[in-house]
Short mmCIF file of C-alpha atoms in Angstrom, two decimals:
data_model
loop_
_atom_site.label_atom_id
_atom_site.label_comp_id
_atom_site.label_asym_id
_atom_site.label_seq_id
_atom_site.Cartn_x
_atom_site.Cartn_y
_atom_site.Cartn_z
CA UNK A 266 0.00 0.00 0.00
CA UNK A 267 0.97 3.42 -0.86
CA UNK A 268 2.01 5.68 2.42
CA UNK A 269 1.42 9.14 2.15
CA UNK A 270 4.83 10.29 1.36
CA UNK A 271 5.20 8.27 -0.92
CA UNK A 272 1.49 9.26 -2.76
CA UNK A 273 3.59 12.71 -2.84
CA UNK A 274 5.12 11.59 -6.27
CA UNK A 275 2.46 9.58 -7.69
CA UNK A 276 -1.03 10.34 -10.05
CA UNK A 277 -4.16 10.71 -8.27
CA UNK A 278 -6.29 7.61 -9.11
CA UNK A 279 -8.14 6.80 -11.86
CA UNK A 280 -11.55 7.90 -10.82
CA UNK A 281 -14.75 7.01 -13.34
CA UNK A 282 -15.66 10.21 -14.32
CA UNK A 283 -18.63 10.76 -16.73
CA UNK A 284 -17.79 10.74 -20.19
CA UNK A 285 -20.07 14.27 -21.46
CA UNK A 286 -16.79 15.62 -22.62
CA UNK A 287 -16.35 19.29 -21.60
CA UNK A 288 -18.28 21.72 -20.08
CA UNK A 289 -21.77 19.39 -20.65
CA UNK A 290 -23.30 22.83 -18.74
CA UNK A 291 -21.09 25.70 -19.34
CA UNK A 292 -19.27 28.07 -16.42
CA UNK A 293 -22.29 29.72 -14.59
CA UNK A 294 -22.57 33.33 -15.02
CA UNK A 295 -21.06 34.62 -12.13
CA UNK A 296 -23.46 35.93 -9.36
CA UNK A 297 -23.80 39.89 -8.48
CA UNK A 298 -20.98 40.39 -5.87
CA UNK A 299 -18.35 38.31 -8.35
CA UNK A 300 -19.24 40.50 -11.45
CA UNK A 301 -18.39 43.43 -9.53
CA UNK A 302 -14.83 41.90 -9.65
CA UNK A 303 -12.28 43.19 -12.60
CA UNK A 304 -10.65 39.60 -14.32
CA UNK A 305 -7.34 40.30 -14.44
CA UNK A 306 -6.28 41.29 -17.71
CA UNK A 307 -3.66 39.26 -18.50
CA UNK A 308 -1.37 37.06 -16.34
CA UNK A 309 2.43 36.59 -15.98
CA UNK A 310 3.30 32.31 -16.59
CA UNK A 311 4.72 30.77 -13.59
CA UNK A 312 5.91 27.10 -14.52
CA UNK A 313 4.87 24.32 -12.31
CA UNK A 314 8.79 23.38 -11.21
CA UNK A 315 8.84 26.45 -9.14
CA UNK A 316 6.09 25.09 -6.59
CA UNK A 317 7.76 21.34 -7.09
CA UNK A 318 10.97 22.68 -5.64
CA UNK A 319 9.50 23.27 -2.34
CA UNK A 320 9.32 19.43 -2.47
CA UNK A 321 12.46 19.42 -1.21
CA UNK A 322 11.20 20.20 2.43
CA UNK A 323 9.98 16.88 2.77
CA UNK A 324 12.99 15.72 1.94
CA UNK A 325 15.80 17.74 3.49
CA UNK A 326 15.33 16.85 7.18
CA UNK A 327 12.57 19.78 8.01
CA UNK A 328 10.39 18.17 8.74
CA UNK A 329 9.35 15.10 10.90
CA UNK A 330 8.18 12.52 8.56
CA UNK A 331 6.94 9.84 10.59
CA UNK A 332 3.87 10.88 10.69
CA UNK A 333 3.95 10.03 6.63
CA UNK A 334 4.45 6.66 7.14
CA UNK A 335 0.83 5.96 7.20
CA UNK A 336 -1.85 4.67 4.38
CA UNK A 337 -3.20 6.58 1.61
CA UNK A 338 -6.84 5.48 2.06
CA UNK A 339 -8.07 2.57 -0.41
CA UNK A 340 -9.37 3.48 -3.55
CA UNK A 341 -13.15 3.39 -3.37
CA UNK A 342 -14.46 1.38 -6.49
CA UNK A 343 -17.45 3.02 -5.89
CA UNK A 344 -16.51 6.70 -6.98
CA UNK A 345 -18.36 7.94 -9.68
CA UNK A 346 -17.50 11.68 -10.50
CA UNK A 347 -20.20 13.24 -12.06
CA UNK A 348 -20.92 16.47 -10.02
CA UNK A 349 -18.24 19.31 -8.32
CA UNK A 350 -19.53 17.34 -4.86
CA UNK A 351 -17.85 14.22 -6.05
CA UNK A 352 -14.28 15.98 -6.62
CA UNK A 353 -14.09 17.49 -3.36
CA UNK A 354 -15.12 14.35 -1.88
CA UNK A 355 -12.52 12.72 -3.97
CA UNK A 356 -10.07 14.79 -2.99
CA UNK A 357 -10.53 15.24 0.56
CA UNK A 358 -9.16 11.39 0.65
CA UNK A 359 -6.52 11.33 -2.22
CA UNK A 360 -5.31 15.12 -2.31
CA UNK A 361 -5.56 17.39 0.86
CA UNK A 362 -5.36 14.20 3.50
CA UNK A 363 -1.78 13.79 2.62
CA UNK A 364 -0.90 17.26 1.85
CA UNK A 365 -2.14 18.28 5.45
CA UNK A 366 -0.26 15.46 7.08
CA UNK A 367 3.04 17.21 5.31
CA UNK A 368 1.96 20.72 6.59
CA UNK A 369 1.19 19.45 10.36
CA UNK A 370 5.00 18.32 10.35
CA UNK A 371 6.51 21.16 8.54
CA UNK A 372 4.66 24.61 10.16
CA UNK A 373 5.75 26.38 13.26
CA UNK A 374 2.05 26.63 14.31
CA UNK A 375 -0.76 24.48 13.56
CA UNK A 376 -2.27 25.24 10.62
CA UNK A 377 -6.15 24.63 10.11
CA UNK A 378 -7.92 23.39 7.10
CA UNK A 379 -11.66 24.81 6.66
CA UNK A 380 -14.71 24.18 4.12
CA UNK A 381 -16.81 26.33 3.22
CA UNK A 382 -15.90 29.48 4.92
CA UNK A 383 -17.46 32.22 4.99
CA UNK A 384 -15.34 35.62 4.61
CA UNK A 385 -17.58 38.71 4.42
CA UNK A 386 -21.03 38.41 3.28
CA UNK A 387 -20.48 37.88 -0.32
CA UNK A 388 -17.32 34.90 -0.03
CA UNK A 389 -17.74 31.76 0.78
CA UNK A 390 -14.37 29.57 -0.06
CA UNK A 391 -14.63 25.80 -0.44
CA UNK A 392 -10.97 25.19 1.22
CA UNK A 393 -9.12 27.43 2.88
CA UNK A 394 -5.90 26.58 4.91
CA UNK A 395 -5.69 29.15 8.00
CA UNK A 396 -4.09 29.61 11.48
CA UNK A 397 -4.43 31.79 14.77
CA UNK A 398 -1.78 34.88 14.70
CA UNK A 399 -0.17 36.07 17.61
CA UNK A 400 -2.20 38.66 18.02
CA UNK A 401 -5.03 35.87 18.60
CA UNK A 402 -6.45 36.58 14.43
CA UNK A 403 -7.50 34.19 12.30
CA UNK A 404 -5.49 34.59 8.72
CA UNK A 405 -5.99 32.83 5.70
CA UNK A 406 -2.99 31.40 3.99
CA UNK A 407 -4.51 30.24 0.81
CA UNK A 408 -7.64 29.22 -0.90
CA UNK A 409 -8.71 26.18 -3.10
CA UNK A 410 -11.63 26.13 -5.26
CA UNK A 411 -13.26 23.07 -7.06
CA UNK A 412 -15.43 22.65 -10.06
CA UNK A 413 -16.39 19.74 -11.84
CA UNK A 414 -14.50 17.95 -14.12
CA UNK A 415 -13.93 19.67 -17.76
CA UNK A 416 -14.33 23.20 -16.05
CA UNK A 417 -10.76 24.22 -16.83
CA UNK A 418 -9.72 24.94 -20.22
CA UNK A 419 -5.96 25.20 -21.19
CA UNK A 420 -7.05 27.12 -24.54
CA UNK A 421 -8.79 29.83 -22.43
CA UNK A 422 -6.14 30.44 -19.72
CA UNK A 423 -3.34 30.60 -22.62
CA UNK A 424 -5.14 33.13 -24.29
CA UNK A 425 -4.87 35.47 -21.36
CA UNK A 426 -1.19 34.34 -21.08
CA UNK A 427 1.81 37.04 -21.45
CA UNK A 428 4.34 33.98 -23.05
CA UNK A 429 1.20 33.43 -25.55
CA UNK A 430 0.30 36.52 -26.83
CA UNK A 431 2.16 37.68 -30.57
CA UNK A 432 5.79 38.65 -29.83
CA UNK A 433 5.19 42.32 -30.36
CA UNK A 434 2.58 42.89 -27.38
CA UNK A 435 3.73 40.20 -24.76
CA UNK A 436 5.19 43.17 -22.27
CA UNK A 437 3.09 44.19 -19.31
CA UNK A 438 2.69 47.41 -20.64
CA UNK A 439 1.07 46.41 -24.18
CA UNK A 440 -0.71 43.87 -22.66
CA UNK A 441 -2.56 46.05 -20.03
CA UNK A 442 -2.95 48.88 -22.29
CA UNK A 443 -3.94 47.43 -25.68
CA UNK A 444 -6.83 45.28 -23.40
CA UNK A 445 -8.37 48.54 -22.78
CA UNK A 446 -8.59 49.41 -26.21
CA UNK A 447 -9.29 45.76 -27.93
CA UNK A 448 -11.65 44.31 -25.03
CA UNK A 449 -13.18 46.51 -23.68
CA UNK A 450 -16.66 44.44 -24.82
CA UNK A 451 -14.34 41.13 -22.91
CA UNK A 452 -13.99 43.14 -19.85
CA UNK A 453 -10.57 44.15 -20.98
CA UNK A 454 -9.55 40.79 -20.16
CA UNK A 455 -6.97 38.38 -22.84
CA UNK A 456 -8.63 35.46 -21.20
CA UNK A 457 -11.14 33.29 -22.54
CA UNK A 458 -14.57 33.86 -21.55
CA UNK A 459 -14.54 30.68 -18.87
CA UNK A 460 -10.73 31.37 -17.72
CA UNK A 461 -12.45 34.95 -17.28
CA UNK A 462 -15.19 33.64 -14.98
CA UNK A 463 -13.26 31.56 -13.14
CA UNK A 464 -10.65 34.39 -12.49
CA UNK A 465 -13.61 36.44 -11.08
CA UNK A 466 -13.81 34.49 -8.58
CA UNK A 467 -10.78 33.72 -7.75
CA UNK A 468 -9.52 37.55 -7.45
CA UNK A 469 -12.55 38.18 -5.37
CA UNK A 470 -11.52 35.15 -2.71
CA UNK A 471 -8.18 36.86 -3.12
CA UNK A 472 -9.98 40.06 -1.81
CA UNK A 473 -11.66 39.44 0.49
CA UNK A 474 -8.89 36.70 2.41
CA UNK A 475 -6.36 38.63 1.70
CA UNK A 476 -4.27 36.07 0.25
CA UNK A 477 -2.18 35.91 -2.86
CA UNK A 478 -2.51 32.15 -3.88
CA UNK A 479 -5.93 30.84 -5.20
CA UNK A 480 -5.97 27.47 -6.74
CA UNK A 481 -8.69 26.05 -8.77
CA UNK A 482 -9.03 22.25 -9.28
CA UNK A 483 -11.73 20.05 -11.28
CA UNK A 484 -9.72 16.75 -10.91
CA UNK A 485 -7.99 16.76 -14.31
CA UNK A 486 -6.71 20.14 -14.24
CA UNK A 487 -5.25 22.57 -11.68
CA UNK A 488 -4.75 26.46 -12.25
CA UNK A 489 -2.94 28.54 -9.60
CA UNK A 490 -3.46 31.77 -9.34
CA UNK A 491 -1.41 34.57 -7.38
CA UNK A 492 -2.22 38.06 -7.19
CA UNK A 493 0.32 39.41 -3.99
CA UNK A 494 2.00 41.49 -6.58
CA UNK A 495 -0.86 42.19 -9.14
CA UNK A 496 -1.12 46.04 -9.42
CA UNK A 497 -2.17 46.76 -13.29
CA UNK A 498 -1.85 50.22 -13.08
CA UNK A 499 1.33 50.03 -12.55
CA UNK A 500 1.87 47.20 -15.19
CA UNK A 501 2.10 44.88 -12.81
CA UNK A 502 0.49 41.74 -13.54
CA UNK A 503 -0.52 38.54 -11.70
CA UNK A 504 0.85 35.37 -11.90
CA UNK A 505 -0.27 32.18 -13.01
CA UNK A 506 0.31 28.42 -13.66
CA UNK A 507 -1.48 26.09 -15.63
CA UNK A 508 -0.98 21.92 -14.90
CA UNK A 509 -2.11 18.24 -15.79
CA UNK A 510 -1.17 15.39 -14.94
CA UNK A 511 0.09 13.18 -17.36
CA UNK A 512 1.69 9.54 -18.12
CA UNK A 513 4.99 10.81 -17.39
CA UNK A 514 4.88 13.88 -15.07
CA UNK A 515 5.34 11.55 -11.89
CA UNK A 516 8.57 10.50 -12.78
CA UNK A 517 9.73 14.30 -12.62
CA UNK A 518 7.59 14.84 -9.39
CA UNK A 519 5.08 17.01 -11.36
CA UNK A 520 1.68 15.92 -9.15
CA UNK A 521 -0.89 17.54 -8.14
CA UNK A 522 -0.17 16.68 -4.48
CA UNK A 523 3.17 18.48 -5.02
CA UNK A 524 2.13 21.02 -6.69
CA UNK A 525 -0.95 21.81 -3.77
CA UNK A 526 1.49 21.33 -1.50
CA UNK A 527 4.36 23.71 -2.96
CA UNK A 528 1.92 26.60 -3.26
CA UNK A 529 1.14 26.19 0.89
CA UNK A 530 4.82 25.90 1.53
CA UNK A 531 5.26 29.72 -0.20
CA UNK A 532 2.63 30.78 0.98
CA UNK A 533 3.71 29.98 4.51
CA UNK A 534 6.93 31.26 4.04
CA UNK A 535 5.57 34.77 3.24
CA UNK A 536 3.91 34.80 6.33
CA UNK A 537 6.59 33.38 8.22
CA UNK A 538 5.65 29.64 9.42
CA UNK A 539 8.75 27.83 7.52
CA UNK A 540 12.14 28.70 6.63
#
């Protein structure tokens, strides 16, 4: 049986997923409070290796890794994911329950792991990983968001990509001032119109948690945003990274558990839980 460190470098399990191909129902119009939220207009490409490196604290003697010697839980035979409550089911099991082990050995405080909290009146985040300050405040480290399967669209996100726009207008500055004169009727946005909902919602969880790093995750895909630095005005743009799995990313420790994992580990670090 797989322990959990070792799950670290492996593919999350085959799941039966329905077969409607993507998007069978589209990415719902976002509600009142989200549309009041600017997309970001373009985004600067982070590649996955730079959140795999912070593997490396699970294996340089940080952190206490007995803990890791346990089980990944059995694969259920009975999964069938059809709806966004069967991926967060599935990965409560076979994504966060290993990557929170990690994080309980590897933090200087205890770090908390919450559903469906509620941050103003308007946000309510499907995971966020928080702890108490020492001022006695809660703050949130990081949020994840799920959808179901087929919501994330490479073709969308690349669109809105500073690495994939023509040579001549991949700069900040082009970028964020060419959007206001080409897209104006897109929101002055590069991304596609279902990256663009999705990043609505994600900017607005950034908002109002005050984090940088919002991940969103429909079991095949994974797209990390960060918007710490993001200040367009001044041409400065937020970051994001695109990733999915495939036959041969294990073998280079490209996961999804890593991955999850790597963006907690920076994000601790900026508030300064881990060296």
């Amino acid at each position: 049986m797989t322990t959990l460190l070792e799950s670290f470098t492996e593919r999350l399990p085959l799941l039966t997923t329905r077969q409607a191909g993507p998007r069978p129902f589209g990415v719902p119009r976002p509600g009142p409070s989200t549309l009041e939220i600017d997309p970001p207009i373009a985004l600067e490409p982070v590649e996955p290796e730079d959140f795999v490196r912070e593997y490396a604290k699970l294996q340089d003697g940080d952190c206490d890794v007995q803990d890791l010697e346990a089980h990944l839980p059995v694969v259920e035979d009975s999964f069938y994911i059809n709806m966004e409550a069967d991926v967060v089911r599935a990965s409560s099991l076979y994504l966060l329950h290993p990557i929170n082990m990690a994080l309980s050995c590897l933090a200087s405080c205890r770090v908390f792991c919450q559903a469906e909290e509620t941050h103003g009146p308007t946000a309510r985040t499907d995971i966020s990983w928080r702890y108490i300050s020492a001022q006695r405040e809660w703050v949130t480290l990081a949020v994840l968001e799920f959808k179901n399967t087929d919501m994330l669209v490479r073709e969308e996100f690349a669109a809105g990509m500073a690495d994939m726009r023509p040579r001549s207008g991949r700069e900040p500055r082009d970028l964020v001032d060419n959007a206001r004169e080409e897209r104006e009727e897109w929101d002055n946005t590069w991304l596609g119109e279902g990256a663009a909902r999705l990043a609505r919602q994600a900017r607005k969880y950034s908002e109002r948690t005050s984090v940088g790093y919002v991940a969103i995750f429909d079991w095949k895909s994974m797209f990390i945003f960060n918007f710490a630095e993001m200040h367009e005005d001044n041409y400065k743009l937020a970051e994001g990274t695109w990733f999915k799995e495939d036959a041969g990313n294990h073998r280079t420790y490209n996961t999804f558990r890593i991955l999850l994992f790597g963006m907690l580990v920076k994000a601790l670090r900026r508030n300064g839980l881990v060296g």
